[in-house]
GROMACS .gro file of C-alpha atoms in nm:
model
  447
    1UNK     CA    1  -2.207  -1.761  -4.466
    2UNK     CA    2  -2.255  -1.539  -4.761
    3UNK     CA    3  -1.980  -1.339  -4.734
    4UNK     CA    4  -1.848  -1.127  -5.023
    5UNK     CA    5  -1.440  -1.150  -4.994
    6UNK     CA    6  -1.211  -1.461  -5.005
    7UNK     CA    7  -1.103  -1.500  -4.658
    8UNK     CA    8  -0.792  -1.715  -4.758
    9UNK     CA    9  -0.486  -1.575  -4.762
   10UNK     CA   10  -0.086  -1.704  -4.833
   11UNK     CA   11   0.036  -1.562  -4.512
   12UNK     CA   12   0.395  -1.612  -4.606
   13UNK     CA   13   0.395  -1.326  -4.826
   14UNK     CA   14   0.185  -1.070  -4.598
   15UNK     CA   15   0.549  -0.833  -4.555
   16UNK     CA   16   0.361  -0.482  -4.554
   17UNK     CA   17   0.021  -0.474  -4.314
   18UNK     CA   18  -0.056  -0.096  -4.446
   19UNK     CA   19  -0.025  -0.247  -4.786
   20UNK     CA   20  -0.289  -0.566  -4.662
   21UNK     CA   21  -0.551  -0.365  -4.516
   22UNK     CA   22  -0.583  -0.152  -4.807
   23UNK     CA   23  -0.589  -0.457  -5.060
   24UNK     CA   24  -0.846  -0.626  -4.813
   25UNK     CA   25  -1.050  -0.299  -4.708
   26UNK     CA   26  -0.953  -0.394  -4.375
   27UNK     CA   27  -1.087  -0.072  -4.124
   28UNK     CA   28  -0.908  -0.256  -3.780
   29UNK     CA   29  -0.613  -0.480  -3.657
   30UNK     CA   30  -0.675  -0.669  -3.340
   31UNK     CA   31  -0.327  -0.725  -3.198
   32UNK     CA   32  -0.329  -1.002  -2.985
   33UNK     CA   33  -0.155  -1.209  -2.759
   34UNK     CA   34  -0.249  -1.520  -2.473
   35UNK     CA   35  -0.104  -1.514  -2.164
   36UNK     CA   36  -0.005  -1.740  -1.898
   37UNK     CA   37  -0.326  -1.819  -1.793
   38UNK     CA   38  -0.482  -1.845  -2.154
   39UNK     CA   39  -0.665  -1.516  -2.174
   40UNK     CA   40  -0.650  -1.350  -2.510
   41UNK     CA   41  -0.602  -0.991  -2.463
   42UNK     CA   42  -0.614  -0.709  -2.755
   43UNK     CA   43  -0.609  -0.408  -2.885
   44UNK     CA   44  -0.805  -0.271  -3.162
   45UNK     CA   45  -0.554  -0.087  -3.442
   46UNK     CA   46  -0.703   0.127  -3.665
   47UNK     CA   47  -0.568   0.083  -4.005
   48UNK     CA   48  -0.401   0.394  -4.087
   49UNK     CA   49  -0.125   0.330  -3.810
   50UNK     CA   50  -0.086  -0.058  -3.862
   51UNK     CA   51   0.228   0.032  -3.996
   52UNK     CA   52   0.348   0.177  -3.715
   53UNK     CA   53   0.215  -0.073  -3.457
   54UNK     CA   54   0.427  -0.379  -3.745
   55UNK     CA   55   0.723  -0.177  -3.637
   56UNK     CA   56   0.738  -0.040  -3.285
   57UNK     CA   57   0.425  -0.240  -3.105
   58UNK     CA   58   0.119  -0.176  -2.939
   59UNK     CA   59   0.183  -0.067  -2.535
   60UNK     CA   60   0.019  -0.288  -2.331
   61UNK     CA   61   0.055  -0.282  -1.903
   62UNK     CA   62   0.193  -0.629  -1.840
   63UNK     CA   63   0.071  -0.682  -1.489
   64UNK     CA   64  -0.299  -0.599  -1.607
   65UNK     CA   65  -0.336  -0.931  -1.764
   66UNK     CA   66  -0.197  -1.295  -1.610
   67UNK     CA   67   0.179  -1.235  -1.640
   68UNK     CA   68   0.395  -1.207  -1.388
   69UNK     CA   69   0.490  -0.812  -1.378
   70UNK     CA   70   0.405  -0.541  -1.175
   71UNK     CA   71   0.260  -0.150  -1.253
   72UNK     CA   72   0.622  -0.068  -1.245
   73UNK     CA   73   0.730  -0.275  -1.509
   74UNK     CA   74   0.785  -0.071  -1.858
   75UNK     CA   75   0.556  -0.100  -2.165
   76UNK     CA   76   0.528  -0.489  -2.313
   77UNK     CA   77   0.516  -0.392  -2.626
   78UNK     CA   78   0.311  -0.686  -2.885
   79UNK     CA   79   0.481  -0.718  -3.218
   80UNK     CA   80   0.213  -0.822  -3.451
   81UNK     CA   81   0.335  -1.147  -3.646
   82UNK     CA   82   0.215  -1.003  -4.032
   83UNK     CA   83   0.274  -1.409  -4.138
   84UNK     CA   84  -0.059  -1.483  -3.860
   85UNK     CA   85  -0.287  -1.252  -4.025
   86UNK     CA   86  -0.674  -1.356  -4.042
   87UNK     CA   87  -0.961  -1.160  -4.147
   88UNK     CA   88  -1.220  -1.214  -4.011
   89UNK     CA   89  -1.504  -1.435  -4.159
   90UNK     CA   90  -1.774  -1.280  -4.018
   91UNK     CA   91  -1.680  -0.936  -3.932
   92UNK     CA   92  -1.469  -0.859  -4.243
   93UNK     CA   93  -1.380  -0.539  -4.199
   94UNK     CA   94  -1.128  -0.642  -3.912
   95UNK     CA   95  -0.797  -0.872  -3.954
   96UNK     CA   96  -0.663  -1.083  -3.636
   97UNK     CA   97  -0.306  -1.075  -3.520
   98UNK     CA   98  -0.077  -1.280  -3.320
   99UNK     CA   99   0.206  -1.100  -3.168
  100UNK     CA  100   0.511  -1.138  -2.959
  101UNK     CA  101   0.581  -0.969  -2.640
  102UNK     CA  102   0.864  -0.753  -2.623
  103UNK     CA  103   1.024  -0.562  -2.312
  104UNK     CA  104   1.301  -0.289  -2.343
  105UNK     CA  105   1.386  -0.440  -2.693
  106UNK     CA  106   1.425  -0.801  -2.539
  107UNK     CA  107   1.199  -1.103  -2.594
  108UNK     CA  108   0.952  -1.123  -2.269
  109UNK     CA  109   1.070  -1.500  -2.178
  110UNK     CA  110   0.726  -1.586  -1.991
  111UNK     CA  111   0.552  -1.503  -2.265
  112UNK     CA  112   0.369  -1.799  -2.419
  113UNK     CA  113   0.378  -1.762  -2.819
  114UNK     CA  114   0.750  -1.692  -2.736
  115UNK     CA  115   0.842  -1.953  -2.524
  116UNK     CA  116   0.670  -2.146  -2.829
  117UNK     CA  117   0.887  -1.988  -3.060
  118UNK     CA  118   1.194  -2.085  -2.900
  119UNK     CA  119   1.180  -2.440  -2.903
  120UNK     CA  120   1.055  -2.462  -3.189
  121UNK     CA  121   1.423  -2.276  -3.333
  122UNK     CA  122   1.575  -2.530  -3.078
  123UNK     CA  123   1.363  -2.825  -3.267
  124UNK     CA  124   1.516  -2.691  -3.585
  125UNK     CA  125   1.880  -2.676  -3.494
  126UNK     CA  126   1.865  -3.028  -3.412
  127UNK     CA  127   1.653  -3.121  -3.798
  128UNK     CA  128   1.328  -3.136  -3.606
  129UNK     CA  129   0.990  -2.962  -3.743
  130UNK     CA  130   0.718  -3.063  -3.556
  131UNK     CA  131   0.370  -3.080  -3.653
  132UNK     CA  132   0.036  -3.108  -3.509
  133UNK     CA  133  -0.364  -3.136  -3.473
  134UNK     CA  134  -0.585  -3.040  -3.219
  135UNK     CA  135  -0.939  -3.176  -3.184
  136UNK     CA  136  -1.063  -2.873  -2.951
  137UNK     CA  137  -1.440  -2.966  -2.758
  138UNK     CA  138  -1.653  -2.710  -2.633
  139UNK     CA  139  -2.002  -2.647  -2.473
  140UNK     CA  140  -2.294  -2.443  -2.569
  141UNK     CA  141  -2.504  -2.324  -2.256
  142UNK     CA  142  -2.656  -2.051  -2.177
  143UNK     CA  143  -2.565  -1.703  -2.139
  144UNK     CA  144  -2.546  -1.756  -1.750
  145UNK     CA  145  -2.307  -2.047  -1.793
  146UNK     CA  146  -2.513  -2.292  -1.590
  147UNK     CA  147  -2.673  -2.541  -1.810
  148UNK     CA  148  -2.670  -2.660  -2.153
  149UNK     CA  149  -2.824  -2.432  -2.469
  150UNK     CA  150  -3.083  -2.716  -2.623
  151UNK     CA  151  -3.300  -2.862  -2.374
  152UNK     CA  152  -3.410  -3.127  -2.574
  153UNK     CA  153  -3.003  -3.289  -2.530
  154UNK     CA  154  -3.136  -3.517  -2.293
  155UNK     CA  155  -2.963  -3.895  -2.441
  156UNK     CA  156  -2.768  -4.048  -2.255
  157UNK     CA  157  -2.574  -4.176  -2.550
  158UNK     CA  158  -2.558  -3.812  -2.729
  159UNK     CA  159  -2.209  -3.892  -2.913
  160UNK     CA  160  -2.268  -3.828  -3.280
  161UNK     CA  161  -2.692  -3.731  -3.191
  162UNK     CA  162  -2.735  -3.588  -3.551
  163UNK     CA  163  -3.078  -3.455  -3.401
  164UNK     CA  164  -2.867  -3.244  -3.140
  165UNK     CA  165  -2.623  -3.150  -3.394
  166UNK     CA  166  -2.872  -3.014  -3.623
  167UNK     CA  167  -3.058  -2.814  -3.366
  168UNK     CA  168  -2.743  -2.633  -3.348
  169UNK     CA  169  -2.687  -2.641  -3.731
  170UNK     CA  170  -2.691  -2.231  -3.760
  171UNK     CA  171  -2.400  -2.161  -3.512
  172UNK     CA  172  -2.149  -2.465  -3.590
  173UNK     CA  173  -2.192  -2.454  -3.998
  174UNK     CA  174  -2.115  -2.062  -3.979
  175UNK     CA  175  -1.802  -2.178  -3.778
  176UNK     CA  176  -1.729  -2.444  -4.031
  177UNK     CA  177  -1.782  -2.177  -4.296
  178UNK     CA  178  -1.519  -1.988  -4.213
  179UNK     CA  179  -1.266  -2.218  -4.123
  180UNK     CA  180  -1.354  -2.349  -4.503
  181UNK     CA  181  -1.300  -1.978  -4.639
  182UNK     CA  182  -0.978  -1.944  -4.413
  183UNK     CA  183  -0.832  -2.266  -4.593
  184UNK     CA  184  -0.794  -2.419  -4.265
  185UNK     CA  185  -0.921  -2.775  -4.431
  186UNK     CA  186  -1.189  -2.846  -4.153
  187UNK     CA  187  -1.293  -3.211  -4.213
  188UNK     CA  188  -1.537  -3.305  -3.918
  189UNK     CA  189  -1.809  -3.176  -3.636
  190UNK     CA  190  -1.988  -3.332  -3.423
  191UNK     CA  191  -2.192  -3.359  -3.162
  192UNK     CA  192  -1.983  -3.510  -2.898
  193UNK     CA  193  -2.010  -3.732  -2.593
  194UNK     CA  194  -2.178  -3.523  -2.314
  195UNK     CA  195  -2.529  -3.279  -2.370
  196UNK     CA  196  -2.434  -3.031  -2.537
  197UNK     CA  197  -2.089  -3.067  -2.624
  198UNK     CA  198  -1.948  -3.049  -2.992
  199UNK     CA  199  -1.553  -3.102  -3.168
  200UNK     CA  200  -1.454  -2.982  -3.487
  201UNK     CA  201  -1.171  -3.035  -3.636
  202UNK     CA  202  -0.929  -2.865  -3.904
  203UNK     CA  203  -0.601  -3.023  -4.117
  204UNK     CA  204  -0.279  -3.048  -3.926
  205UNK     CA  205  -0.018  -2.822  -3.956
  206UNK     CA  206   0.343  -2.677  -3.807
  207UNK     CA  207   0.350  -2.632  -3.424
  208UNK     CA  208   0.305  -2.224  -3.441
  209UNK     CA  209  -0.006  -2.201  -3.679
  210UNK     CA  210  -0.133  -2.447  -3.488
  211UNK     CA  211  -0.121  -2.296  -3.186
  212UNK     CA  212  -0.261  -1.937  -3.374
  213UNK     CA  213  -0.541  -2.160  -3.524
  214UNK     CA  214  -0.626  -2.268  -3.188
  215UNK     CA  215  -0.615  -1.950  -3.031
  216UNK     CA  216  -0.806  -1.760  -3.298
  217UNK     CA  217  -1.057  -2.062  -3.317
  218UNK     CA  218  -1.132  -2.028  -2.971
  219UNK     CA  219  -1.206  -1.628  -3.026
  220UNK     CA  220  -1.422  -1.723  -3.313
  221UNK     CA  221  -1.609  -1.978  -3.152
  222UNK     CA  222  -1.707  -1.777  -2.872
  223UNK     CA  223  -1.807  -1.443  -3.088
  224UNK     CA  224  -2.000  -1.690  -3.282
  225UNK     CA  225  -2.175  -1.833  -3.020
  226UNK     CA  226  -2.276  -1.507  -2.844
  227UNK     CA  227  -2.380  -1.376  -3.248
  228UNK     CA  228  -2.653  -1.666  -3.219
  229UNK     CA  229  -2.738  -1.547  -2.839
  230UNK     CA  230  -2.551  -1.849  -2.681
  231UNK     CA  231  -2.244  -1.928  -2.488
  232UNK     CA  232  -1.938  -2.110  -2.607
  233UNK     CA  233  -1.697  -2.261  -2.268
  234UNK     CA  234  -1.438  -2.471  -2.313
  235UNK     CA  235  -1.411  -2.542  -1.947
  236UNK     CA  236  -1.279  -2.898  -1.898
  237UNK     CA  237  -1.578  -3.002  -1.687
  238UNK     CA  238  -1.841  -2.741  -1.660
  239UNK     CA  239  -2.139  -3.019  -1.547
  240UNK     CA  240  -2.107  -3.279  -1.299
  241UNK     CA  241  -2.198  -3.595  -1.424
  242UNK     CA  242  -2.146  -3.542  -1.837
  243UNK     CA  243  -1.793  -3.587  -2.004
  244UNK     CA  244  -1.531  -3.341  -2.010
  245UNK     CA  245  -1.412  -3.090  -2.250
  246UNK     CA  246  -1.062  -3.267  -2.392
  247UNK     CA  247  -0.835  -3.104  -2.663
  248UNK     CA  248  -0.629  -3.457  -2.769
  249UNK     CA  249  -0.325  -3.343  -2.992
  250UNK     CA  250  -0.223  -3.577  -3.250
  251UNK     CA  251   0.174  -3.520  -3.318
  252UNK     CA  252   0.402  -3.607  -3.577
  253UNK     CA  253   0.799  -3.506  -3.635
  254UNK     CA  254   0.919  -3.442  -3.996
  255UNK     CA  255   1.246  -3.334  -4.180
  256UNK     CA  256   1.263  -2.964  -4.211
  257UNK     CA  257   1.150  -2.938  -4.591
  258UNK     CA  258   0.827  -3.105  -4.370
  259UNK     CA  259   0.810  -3.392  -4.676
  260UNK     CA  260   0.950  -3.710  -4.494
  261UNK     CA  261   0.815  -3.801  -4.175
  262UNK     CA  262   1.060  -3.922  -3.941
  263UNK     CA  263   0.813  -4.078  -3.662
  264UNK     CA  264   0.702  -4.307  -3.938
  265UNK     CA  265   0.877  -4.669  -3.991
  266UNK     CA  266   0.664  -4.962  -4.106
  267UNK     CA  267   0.931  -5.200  -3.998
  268UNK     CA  268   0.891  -5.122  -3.623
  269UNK     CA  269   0.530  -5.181  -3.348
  270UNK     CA  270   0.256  -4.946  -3.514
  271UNK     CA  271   0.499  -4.789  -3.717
  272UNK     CA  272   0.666  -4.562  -3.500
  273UNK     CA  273   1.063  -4.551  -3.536
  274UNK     CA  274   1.307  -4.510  -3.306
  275UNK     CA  275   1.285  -4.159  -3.297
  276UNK     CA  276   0.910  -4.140  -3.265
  277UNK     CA  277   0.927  -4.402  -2.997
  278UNK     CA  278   1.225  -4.176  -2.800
  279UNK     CA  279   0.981  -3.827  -2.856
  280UNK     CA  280   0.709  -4.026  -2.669
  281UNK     CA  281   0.933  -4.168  -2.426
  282UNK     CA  282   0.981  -3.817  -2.351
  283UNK     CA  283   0.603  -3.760  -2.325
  284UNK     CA  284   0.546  -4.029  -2.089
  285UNK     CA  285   0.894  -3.986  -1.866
  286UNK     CA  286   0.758  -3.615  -1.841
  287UNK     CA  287   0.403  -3.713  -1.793
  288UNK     CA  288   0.281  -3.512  -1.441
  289UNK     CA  289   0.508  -3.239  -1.545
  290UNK     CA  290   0.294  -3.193  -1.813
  291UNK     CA  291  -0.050  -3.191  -1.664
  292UNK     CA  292   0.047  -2.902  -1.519
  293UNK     CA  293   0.039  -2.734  -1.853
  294UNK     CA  294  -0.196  -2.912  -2.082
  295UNK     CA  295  -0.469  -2.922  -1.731
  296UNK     CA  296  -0.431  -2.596  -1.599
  297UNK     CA  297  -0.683  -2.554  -1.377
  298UNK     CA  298  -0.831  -2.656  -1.050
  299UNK     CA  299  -1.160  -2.751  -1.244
  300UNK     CA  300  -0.891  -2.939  -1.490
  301UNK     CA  301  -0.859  -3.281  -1.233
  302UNK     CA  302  -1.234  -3.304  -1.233
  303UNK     CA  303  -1.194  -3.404  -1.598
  304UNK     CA  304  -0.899  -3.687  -1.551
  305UNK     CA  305  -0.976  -3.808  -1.240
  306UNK     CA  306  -1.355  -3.882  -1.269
  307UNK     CA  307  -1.571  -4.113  -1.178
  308UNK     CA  308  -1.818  -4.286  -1.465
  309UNK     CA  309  -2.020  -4.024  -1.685
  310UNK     CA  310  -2.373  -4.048  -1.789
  311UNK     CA  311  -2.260  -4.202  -2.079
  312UNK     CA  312  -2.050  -4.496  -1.923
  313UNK     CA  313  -1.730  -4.347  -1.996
  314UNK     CA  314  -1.483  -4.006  -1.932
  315UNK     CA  315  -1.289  -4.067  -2.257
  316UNK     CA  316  -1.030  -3.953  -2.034
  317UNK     CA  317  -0.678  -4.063  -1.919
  318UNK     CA  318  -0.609  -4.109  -1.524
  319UNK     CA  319  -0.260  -4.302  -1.595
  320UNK     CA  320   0.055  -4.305  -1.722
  321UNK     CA  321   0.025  -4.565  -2.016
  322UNK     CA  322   0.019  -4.565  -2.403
  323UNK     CA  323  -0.094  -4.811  -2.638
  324UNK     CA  324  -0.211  -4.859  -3.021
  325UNK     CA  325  -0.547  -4.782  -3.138
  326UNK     CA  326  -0.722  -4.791  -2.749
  327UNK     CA  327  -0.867  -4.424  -2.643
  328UNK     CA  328  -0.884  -4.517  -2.309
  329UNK     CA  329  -0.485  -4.489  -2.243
  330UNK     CA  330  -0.309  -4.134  -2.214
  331UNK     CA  331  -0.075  -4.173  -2.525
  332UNK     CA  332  -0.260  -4.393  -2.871
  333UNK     CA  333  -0.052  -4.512  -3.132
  334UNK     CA  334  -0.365  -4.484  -3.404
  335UNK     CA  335  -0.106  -4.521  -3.746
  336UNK     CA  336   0.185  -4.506  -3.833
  337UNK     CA  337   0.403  -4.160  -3.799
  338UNK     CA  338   0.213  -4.032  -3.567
  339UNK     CA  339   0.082  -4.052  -3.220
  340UNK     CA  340  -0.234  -3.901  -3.003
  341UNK     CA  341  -0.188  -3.708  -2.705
  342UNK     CA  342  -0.529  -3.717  -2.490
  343UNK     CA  343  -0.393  -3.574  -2.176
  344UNK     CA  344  -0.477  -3.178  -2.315
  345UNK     CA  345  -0.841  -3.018  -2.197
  346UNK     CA  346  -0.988  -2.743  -2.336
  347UNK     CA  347  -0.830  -2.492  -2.119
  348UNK     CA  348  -0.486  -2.568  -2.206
  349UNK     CA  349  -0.320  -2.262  -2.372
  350UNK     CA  350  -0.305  -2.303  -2.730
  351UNK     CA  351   0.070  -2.282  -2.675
  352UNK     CA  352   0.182  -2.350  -2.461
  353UNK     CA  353   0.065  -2.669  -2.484
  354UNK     CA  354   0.209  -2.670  -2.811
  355UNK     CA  355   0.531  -2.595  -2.650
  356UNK     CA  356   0.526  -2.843  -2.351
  357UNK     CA  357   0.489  -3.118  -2.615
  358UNK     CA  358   0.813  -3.021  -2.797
  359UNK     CA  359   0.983  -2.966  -2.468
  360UNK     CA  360   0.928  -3.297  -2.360
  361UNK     CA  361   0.959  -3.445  -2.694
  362UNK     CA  362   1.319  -3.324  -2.704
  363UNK     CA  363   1.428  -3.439  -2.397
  364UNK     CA  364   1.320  -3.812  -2.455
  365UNK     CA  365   1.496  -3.773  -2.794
  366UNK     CA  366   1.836  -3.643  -2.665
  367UNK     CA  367   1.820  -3.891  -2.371
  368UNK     CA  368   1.663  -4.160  -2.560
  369UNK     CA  369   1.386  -4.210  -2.337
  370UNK     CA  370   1.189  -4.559  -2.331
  371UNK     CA  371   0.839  -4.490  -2.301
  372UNK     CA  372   0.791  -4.794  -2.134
  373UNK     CA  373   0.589  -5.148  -2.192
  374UNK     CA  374   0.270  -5.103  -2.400
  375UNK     CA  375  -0.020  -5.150  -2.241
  376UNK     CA  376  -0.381  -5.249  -2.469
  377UNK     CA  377  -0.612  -5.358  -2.201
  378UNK     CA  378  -0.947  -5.113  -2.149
  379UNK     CA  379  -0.827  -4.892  -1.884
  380UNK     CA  380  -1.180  -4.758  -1.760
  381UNK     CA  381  -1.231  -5.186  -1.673
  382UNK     CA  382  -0.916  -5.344  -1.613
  383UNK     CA  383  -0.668  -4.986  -1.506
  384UNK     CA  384  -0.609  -5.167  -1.162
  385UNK     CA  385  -0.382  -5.489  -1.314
  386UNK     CA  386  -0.167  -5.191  -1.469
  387UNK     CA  387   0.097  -5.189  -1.244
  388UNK     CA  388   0.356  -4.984  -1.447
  389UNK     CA  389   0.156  -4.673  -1.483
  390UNK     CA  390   0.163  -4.389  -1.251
  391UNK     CA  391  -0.119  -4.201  -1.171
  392UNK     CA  392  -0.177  -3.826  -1.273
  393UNK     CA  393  -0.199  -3.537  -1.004
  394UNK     CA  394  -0.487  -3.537  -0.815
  395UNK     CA  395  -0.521  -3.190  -0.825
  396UNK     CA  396  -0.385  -2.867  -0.965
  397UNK     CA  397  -0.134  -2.857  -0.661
  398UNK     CA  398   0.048  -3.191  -0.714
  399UNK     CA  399   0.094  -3.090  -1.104
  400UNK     CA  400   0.270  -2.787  -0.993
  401UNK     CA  401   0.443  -2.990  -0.760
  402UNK     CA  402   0.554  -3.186  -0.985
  403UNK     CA  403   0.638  -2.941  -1.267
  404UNK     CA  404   0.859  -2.748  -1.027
  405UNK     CA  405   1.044  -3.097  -0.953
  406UNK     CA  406   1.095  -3.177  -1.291
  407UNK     CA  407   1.439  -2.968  -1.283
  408UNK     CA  408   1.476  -3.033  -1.698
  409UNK     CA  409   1.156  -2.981  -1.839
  410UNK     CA  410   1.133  -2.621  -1.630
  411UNK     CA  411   1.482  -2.609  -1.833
  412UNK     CA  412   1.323  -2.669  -2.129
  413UNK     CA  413   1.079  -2.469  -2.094
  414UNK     CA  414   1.265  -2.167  -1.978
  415UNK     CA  415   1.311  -2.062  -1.618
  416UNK     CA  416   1.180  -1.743  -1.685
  417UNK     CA  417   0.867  -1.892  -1.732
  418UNK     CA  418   0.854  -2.167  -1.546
  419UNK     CA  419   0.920  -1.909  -1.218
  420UNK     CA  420   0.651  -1.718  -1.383
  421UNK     CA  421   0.440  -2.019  -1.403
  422UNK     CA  422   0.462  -2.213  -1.110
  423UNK     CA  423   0.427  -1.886  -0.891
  424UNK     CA  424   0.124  -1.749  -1.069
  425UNK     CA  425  -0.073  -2.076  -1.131
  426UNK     CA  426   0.010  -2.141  -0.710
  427UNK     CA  427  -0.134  -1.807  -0.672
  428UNK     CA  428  -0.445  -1.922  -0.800
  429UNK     CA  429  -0.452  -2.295  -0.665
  430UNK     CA  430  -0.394  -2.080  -0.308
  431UNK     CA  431  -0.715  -1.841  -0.371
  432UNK     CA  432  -0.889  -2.169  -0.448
  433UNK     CA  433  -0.827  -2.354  -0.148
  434UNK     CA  434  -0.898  -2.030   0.067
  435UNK     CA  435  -1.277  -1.993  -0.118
  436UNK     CA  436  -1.518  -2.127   0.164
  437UNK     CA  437  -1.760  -2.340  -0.044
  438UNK     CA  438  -2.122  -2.438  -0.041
  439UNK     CA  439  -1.987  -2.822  -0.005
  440UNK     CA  440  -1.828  -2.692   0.332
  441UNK     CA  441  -2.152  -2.555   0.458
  442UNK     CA  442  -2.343  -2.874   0.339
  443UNK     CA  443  -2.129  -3.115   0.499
  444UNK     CA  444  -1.929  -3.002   0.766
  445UNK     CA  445  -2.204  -2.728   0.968
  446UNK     CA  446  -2.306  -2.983   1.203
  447UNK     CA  447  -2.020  -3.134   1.306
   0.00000   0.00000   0.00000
């Protein structure tokens, strides 16, 4: 990228942001949080009054983003988190910021990095420190949105197309770059299984800097893309016909030094001990709960329920099931200590999927949860002699149905949130199924 600063930073000793931007020659702060919905909403800090903003906040008007508040709520004030600090690769002169919603000096509990937070101090009281991966896929199109940026991504086998990746060489090495001058550990991109979709991935860490990664990865992706005059959308299924946009997480549970993994036992099927195997009995007693989080959107179901892609295959879980090293199935075993989640798409919020997982996680641990008979045959061929396995929501509705039924995740999870949750997200689902349609008019004019 040809930038002129080291970009990495050991963000467990950033204490004193007035003391960071002057060592870094940072000019702005964006102070940032994600809200229920997944929109990342900021406000740019200048420098000189960072200090102030570390300590009291930046004033933000709740109900003007996807939260559940009205003009007459107070202030939310966002606490930047000085341990989340990135500077920006390519606009150096500005640092990113993940903060934590505060209300009248009390923790906003619908909030989603600090419903994240929370379990993750309820993980630790119990020994538990969680780590994760996410393999985040995205489209380029056009600036309009409706069709693919390279028109010469035609295959219909485009997984891997080094020809496609190459085309777009300029806008997914200068993402690479900087997640290489970040220290993130990036160790793969590709092109991936529909036209113009890529992944790229970055080394595992603990659940909360995942879940800034992710967020901040999705902000740099798309200010990248639009640098280069192109659209980034992780929309789980933005073209009819072509694969979905997935974001599998691969999970793993570890002492709280984070040196001994505790989902790993060589002694026991794939290597997953009793603990592991309880934390994704959780997952899969849980299961449409969880949709309702990690598929959060009506355009979500058009990702797990679909029929065959162009390319033979939706990569793409429709069922209940889990098995070893077999990506057709919801939950894969693929080594030992850890297991793959490939129920997330890419409009899950960074986390509070992250948080959902834990939830869940806990729950089949203190209950001891079975996950149930392993299942290896290829689901997208032989899913009808699985007779154990339910079948994921249909829709965005019957997720939220069944989130609000699941009386202990919503627990979990916090009520305030879930209430939150449930009523905004059937807000939306309620505008949706109001929206006449052009598939309305073709189909039903006549009758």
């Amino acid at each position: 990228m040809g930038t002129a600063f080291d970009a990495k930073i050991d963000q467990a000793e950033v204490t004193d942001l007035g003391e960071f931007a002057k060592t870094r020659k940072i000019r702005y702060f964006m102070v940032s949080f994600t809200d229920l919905f997944g929109a990342q909403r900021a406000k740019l800090v200048p420098a000189q009054v960072i200090s102030d903003m570390q300590k009291d906040g930046a004033g933000f008007a709740g109900f003007a983003t996807w939260l559940d508040l009205t003009p007459a709520h107070p202030d939310m004030l966002a606490v930047p988190d000085a341990s989340s600090v990135i500077q920006l690769p390519w606009r150096p002169e500005v640092a990113w910021l993940a903060s934590d919603c505060i209300m009248e000096g009390k923790s906003v509990g619908q909030a989603p990095r600090n419903t994240l937070k929370r379990l993750v101090a309820e993980a630790a009281e119990q020994g538990i420190r969680v780590k994760t991966g996410v393999e985040p896929e995205f489209f380029l199109v056009t600036p309009d949105g409706k069709q693919i940026s390279d028109g010469y991504d035609t295959a219909e086998k485009s997984c891997y197309d080094q020809q496609a990746v190459m085309r777009r060489f300029d806008v997914i090495a200068e993402i690479c770059d900087a997640m290489l001058e970040l220290g993130w550990k990036p160790y793969q991109n590709d092109h991936e299984d529909a036209n113009g979709q890529f992944e790229m991935n970055w080394e595992y860490d603990d659940v909360l800097a995942t879940a800034d990664k992710h967020s901040f990865f999705k902000f740099m992706v798309r200010s990248i893309a639009e640098k280069h005059g192109l659209r980034a959308t992780f929309m789980p299924k933005p073209f009819k016909g072509l694969t979905g946009s997935g974001c599998h997480a691969h999970i793993s549970v570890w002492d709280l030094s984070g040196k001994s993994n505790a989902f790993a036992d060589k002694s026991k099927e794939l290597g997953l001990s009793d603990q592991g195997r309880h934390f994704l009995g959780g997952i899969m007693k849980h299961a449409s709960a969880l949709a309702a989080i990690c598929n959060p959107t009506v355009n979500s179901y058009k990702r797990i329920n679909a029929p065959r892609t162009v390319s033979g295959a939706t990569w793409a879980p429709n069922t209940v099931t889990w098995t070893g090293n077999n990506r057709t199935h919801m939950v894969r075993v693929p080594g030992p200590g850890r297991f793959e989640l490939r129920l997330p798409d890419g409009a899950a919020n960074p986390y509070l999927m992250q948080a959902v997982i834990i939830a869940a996680g806990l729950s089949g641990i203190r209950t001891k949860a079975d996950p149930g008979p392993r299942s290896d045959v290829d689901m997208y061929r032989e899913g009808h002699t699985v007779t154990h396995g339910a079948k994921l929501p249909l829709n965005l509705l019957d997720a939220l149905r069944a989130y609000d039924e699941d009386s202990e995740l919503k627990a979990a999870m916090g009520e305030e949130f879930s209430a939150a949750f449930i009523k905004m997200k059937t807000t939306e689902w309620n505008a949706y199924a109001s929206h006449f349609t052009q598939w309305e008019r073709d189909n039903t004019l006549d009758i």
